[in-house]
Amino acid sequence: MRKEIELVLDYAGLRDFFEHIGSAEDVSQGKPQPDPYFHAVAWLNASRPLRPSECLAIEDTAYGVTS
């Protein structure tokens, strides 16, 4: 959930390094479906062209890796 993600990033002092935070609230199908990643790429494409192959995702769960 977004509040949990933001809390962890704020605590770690990393929040300002992210342009966009995608969470389960943003998509109808969560992981392991790829929808969260497609959502993030669509958001980033709103300001500049970007392909999924130009993105990096860091995952910590099996569902995330499958996604």
Short mmCIF file of N, CA, C and O in Angstrom, two decimals:
data_model
loop_
_atom_site.label_atom_id
_atom_site.label_comp_id
_atom_site.label_asym_id
_atom_site.label_seq_id
_atom_site.Cartn_x
_atom_site.Cartn_y
_atom_site.Cartn_z
N MET A 1 0.83 -1.18 0.00
CA MET A 1 0.00 0.00 0.00
C MET A 1 0.89 1.26 0.00
O MET A 1 1.99 1.25 0.54
N ARG A 2 0.38 2.30 -0.62
CA ARG A 2 1.15 3.53 -0.80
C ARG A 2 1.68 4.10 0.52
O ARG A 2 2.84 4.49 0.62
N LYS A 3 0.83 4.14 1.55
CA LYS A 3 1.29 4.70 2.83
C LYS A 3 2.48 3.94 3.40
O LYS A 3 3.40 4.54 3.94
N GLU A 4 2.47 2.63 3.26
CA GLU A 4 3.59 1.82 3.76
C GLU A 4 4.86 2.09 2.95
O GLU A 4 5.95 2.21 3.52
N ILE A 5 4.72 2.17 1.64
CA ILE A 5 5.87 2.43 0.78
C ILE A 5 6.48 3.79 1.13
O ILE A 5 7.70 3.91 1.31
N GLU A 6 5.64 4.80 1.21
CA GLU A 6 6.13 6.15 1.52
C GLU A 6 6.77 6.22 2.90
O GLU A 6 7.78 6.88 3.09
N LEU A 7 6.19 5.53 3.86
CA LEU A 7 6.75 5.51 5.21
C LEU A 7 8.17 4.94 5.21
O LEU A 7 9.09 5.52 5.79
N VAL A 8 8.36 3.82 4.53
CA VAL A 8 9.68 3.19 4.48
C VAL A 8 10.68 4.08 3.74
O VAL A 8 11.81 4.27 4.19
N LEU A 9 10.26 4.64 2.61
CA LEU A 9 11.17 5.51 1.85
C LEU A 9 11.52 6.76 2.63
O LEU A 9 12.67 7.21 2.61
N ASP A 10 10.55 7.35 3.32
CA ASP A 10 10.83 8.53 4.14
C ASP A 10 11.80 8.18 5.27
O ASP A 10 12.75 8.91 5.52
N TYR A 11 11.56 7.08 5.94
CA TYR A 11 12.40 6.65 7.05
C TYR A 11 13.85 6.44 6.59
O TYR A 11 14.79 6.78 7.30
N ALA A 12 14.00 5.87 5.38
CA ALA A 12 15.33 5.58 4.85
C ALA A 12 15.97 6.81 4.19
O ALA A 12 17.12 6.75 3.77
N GLY A 13 15.22 7.90 4.10
CA GLY A 13 15.75 9.10 3.46
C GLY A 13 15.87 8.97 1.95
O GLY A 13 16.69 9.65 1.33
N LEU A 14 15.04 8.13 1.35
CA LEU A 14 15.14 7.87 -0.08
C LEU A 14 13.99 8.43 -0.90
O LEU A 14 14.02 8.36 -2.13
N ARG A 15 12.99 8.96 -0.27
CA ARG A 15 11.77 9.39 -0.97
C ARG A 15 12.05 10.34 -2.13
O ARG A 15 11.45 10.24 -3.19
N ASP A 16 12.96 11.26 -1.97
CA ASP A 16 13.23 12.26 -3.00
C ASP A 16 13.91 11.70 -4.24
O ASP A 16 14.03 12.40 -5.25
N PHE A 17 14.32 10.44 -4.20
CA PHE A 17 14.99 9.83 -5.35
C PHE A 17 14.01 9.18 -6.33
O PHE A 17 14.42 8.65 -7.35
N PHE A 18 12.72 9.22 -6.01
CA PHE A 18 11.72 8.57 -6.84
C PHE A 18 10.78 9.59 -7.46
O PHE A 18 10.19 10.41 -6.76
N GLU A 19 10.64 9.53 -8.79
CA GLU A 19 9.70 10.41 -9.49
C GLU A 19 8.27 9.95 -9.25
O GLU A 19 7.35 10.76 -9.24
N HIS A 20 8.07 8.66 -9.16
CA HIS A 20 6.71 8.10 -9.08
C HIS A 20 6.74 6.86 -8.20
O HIS A 20 7.69 6.07 -8.27
N ILE A 21 5.72 6.71 -7.40
CA ILE A 21 5.56 5.50 -6.59
C ILE A 21 4.26 4.85 -7.02
O ILE A 21 3.19 5.45 -6.93
N GLY A 22 4.37 3.65 -7.53
CA GLY A 22 3.18 2.89 -7.90
C GLY A 22 2.86 1.91 -6.79
O GLY A 22 3.76 1.36 -6.16
N SER A 23 1.58 1.72 -6.54
CA SER A 23 1.18 0.78 -5.49
C SER A 23 -0.07 0.02 -5.92
O SER A 23 -0.62 0.28 -7.00
N ALA A 24 -0.52 -0.88 -5.09
CA ALA A 24 -1.68 -1.71 -5.40
C ALA A 24 -2.93 -0.86 -5.68
O ALA A 24 -3.79 -1.28 -6.45
N GLU A 25 -3.00 0.31 -5.11
CA GLU A 25 -4.17 1.17 -5.33
C GLU A 25 -4.27 1.70 -6.76
O GLU A 25 -5.32 2.16 -7.18
N ASP A 26 -3.18 1.63 -7.51
CA ASP A 26 -3.14 2.21 -8.84
C ASP A 26 -3.60 1.29 -9.96
O ASP A 26 -3.78 1.74 -11.09
N VAL A 27 -3.74 0.01 -9.69
CA VAL A 27 -4.05 -0.96 -10.74
C VAL A 27 -5.17 -1.89 -10.31
O VAL A 27 -5.41 -2.09 -9.12
N SER A 28 -5.85 -2.47 -11.31
CA SER A 28 -6.92 -3.41 -10.97
C SER A 28 -6.39 -4.80 -10.67
O SER A 28 -6.99 -5.55 -9.92
N GLN A 29 -5.25 -5.16 -11.28
CA GLN A 29 -4.62 -6.45 -11.03
C GLN A 29 -3.20 -6.21 -10.53
O GLN A 29 -2.39 -5.63 -11.23
N GLY A 30 -2.93 -6.69 -9.34
CA GLY A 30 -1.59 -6.53 -8.78
C GLY A 30 -0.68 -7.68 -9.18
O GLY A 30 -1.03 -8.53 -10.00
N LYS A 31 0.48 -7.69 -8.60
CA LYS A 31 1.45 -8.73 -8.86
C LYS A 31 0.89 -10.09 -8.45
O LYS A 31 0.14 -10.15 -7.49
N PRO A 32 1.14 -11.13 -9.19
CA PRO A 32 2.20 -11.29 -10.18
C PRO A 32 1.85 -10.81 -11.59
O PRO A 32 2.64 -11.00 -12.50
N GLN A 33 0.69 -10.21 -11.80
CA GLN A 33 0.40 -9.61 -13.11
C GLN A 33 1.34 -8.43 -13.32
O GLN A 33 1.75 -7.77 -12.37
N PRO A 34 1.68 -8.11 -14.56
CA PRO A 34 2.62 -7.02 -14.82
C PRO A 34 2.01 -5.62 -14.77
O PRO A 34 2.70 -4.63 -14.99
N ASP A 35 0.73 -5.52 -14.44
CA ASP A 35 0.03 -4.23 -14.46
C ASP A 35 0.73 -3.12 -13.68
O ASP A 35 0.78 -1.98 -14.15
N PRO A 36 1.29 -3.39 -12.50
CA PRO A 36 1.97 -2.31 -11.78
C PRO A 36 3.14 -1.72 -12.57
O PRO A 36 3.38 -0.51 -12.55
N TYR A 37 3.84 -2.55 -13.31
CA TYR A 37 4.96 -2.06 -14.10
C TYR A 37 4.48 -1.27 -15.31
O TYR A 37 5.05 -0.24 -15.65
N PHE A 38 3.42 -1.76 -15.96
CA PHE A 38 2.86 -1.02 -17.08
C PHE A 38 2.34 0.34 -16.63
O PHE A 38 2.46 1.34 -17.33
N HIS A 39 1.75 0.39 -15.44
CA HIS A 39 1.27 1.66 -14.89
C HIS A 39 2.43 2.64 -14.70
O HIS A 39 2.33 3.81 -15.07
N ALA A 40 3.52 2.17 -14.16
CA ALA A 40 4.67 3.04 -13.92
C ALA A 40 5.25 3.56 -15.22
O ALA A 40 5.57 4.75 -15.34
N VAL A 41 5.38 2.70 -16.23
CA VAL A 41 5.92 3.14 -17.51
C VAL A 41 4.98 4.14 -18.17
O VAL A 41 5.42 5.15 -18.73
N ALA A 42 3.67 3.91 -18.08
CA ALA A 42 2.71 4.86 -18.65
C ALA A 42 2.84 6.22 -17.97
O ALA A 42 2.79 7.27 -18.63
N TRP A 43 2.99 6.23 -16.65
CA TRP A 43 3.14 7.50 -15.93
C TRP A 43 4.41 8.21 -16.38
O TRP A 43 4.39 9.42 -16.65
N LEU A 44 5.50 7.50 -16.48
CA LEU A 44 6.76 8.11 -16.91
C LEU A 44 6.70 8.59 -18.35
O LEU A 44 7.27 9.62 -18.70
N ASN A 45 5.97 7.87 -19.21
CA ASN A 45 5.82 8.27 -20.61
C ASN A 45 5.04 9.57 -20.76
O ASN A 45 5.12 10.20 -21.81
N ALA A 46 4.32 9.96 -19.77
CA ALA A 46 3.57 11.22 -19.85
C ALA A 46 4.51 12.41 -19.96
O ALA A 46 4.14 13.45 -20.50
N SER A 47 5.73 12.28 -19.46
CA SER A 47 6.67 13.41 -19.51
C SER A 47 7.81 13.20 -20.51
O SER A 47 8.43 14.16 -20.92
N ARG A 48 8.09 11.97 -20.88
CA ARG A 48 9.15 11.71 -21.86
C ARG A 48 9.02 10.26 -22.35
O ARG A 48 8.59 9.40 -21.60
N PRO A 49 9.41 10.01 -23.60
CA PRO A 49 9.32 8.63 -24.12
C PRO A 49 10.21 7.68 -23.33
O PRO A 49 11.36 8.00 -23.03
N LEU A 50 9.67 6.54 -23.00
CA LEU A 50 10.40 5.55 -22.22
C LEU A 50 9.85 4.17 -22.54
O LEU A 50 8.63 3.97 -22.58
N ARG A 51 10.73 3.21 -22.78
CA ARG A 51 10.32 1.84 -23.03
C ARG A 51 10.50 1.01 -21.75
O ARG A 51 11.40 1.32 -20.94
N PRO A 52 9.71 -0.03 -21.58
CA PRO A 52 9.90 -0.90 -20.41
C PRO A 52 11.34 -1.44 -20.29
O PRO A 52 11.86 -1.59 -19.19
N SER A 53 11.98 -1.68 -21.42
CA SER A 53 13.35 -2.20 -21.38
C SER A 53 14.35 -1.18 -20.84
O SER A 53 15.49 -1.53 -20.53
N GLU A 54 13.95 0.07 -20.71
CA GLU A 54 14.82 1.11 -20.17
C GLU A 54 14.60 1.32 -18.67
O GLU A 54 15.16 2.24 -18.09
N CYS A 55 13.79 0.48 -18.09
CA CYS A 55 13.43 0.63 -16.68
C CYS A 55 14.13 -0.42 -15.81
O CYS A 55 14.49 -1.49 -16.29
N LEU A 56 14.26 -0.10 -14.56
CA LEU A 56 14.82 -1.03 -13.59
C LEU A 56 13.83 -1.16 -12.44
O LEU A 56 13.38 -0.14 -11.89
N ALA A 57 13.49 -2.37 -12.10
CA ALA A 57 12.63 -2.63 -10.95
C ALA A 57 13.42 -3.43 -9.93
O ALA A 57 14.13 -4.36 -10.28
N ILE A 58 13.29 -3.07 -8.68
CA ILE A 58 13.93 -3.80 -7.60
C ILE A 58 12.82 -4.46 -6.81
O ILE A 58 11.92 -3.80 -6.31
N GLU A 59 12.87 -5.76 -6.73
CA GLU A 59 11.81 -6.53 -6.08
C GLU A 59 12.33 -7.30 -4.89
O GLU A 59 13.50 -7.67 -4.85
N ASP A 60 11.43 -7.56 -3.93
CA ASP A 60 11.82 -8.32 -2.75
C ASP A 60 10.86 -9.48 -2.46
O ASP A 60 10.90 -10.06 -1.40
N THR A 61 10.00 -9.80 -3.45
CA THR A 61 9.08 -10.92 -3.25
C THR A 61 9.05 -11.79 -4.50
O THR A 61 9.39 -11.34 -5.60
N ALA A 62 8.62 -13.03 -4.35
CA ALA A 62 8.50 -13.93 -5.48
C ALA A 62 7.46 -13.41 -6.48
O ALA A 62 7.67 -13.50 -7.71
N TYR A 63 6.34 -12.85 -6.00
CA TYR A 63 5.33 -12.30 -6.90
C TYR A 63 5.90 -11.14 -7.72
O TYR A 63 5.62 -10.99 -8.91
N GLY A 64 6.71 -10.32 -7.10
CA GLY A 64 7.32 -9.22 -7.81
C GLY A 64 8.27 -9.68 -8.89
O GLY A 64 8.28 -9.14 -10.00
N VAL A 65 9.06 -10.68 -8.60
CA VAL A 65 10.00 -11.21 -9.58
C VAL A 65 9.23 -11.86 -10.74
O VAL A 65 9.57 -11.65 -11.90
N THR A 66 8.17 -12.57 -10.44
CA THR A 66 7.34 -13.19 -11.48
C THR A 66 6.70 -12.13 -12.36
O THR A 66 6.62 -12.26 -13.57
N SER A 67 6.26 -11.06 -11.73
CA SER A 67 5.60 -9.97 -12.44
C SER A 67 6.51 -9.38 -13.49
O SER A 67 6.14 -9.05 -14.58
#
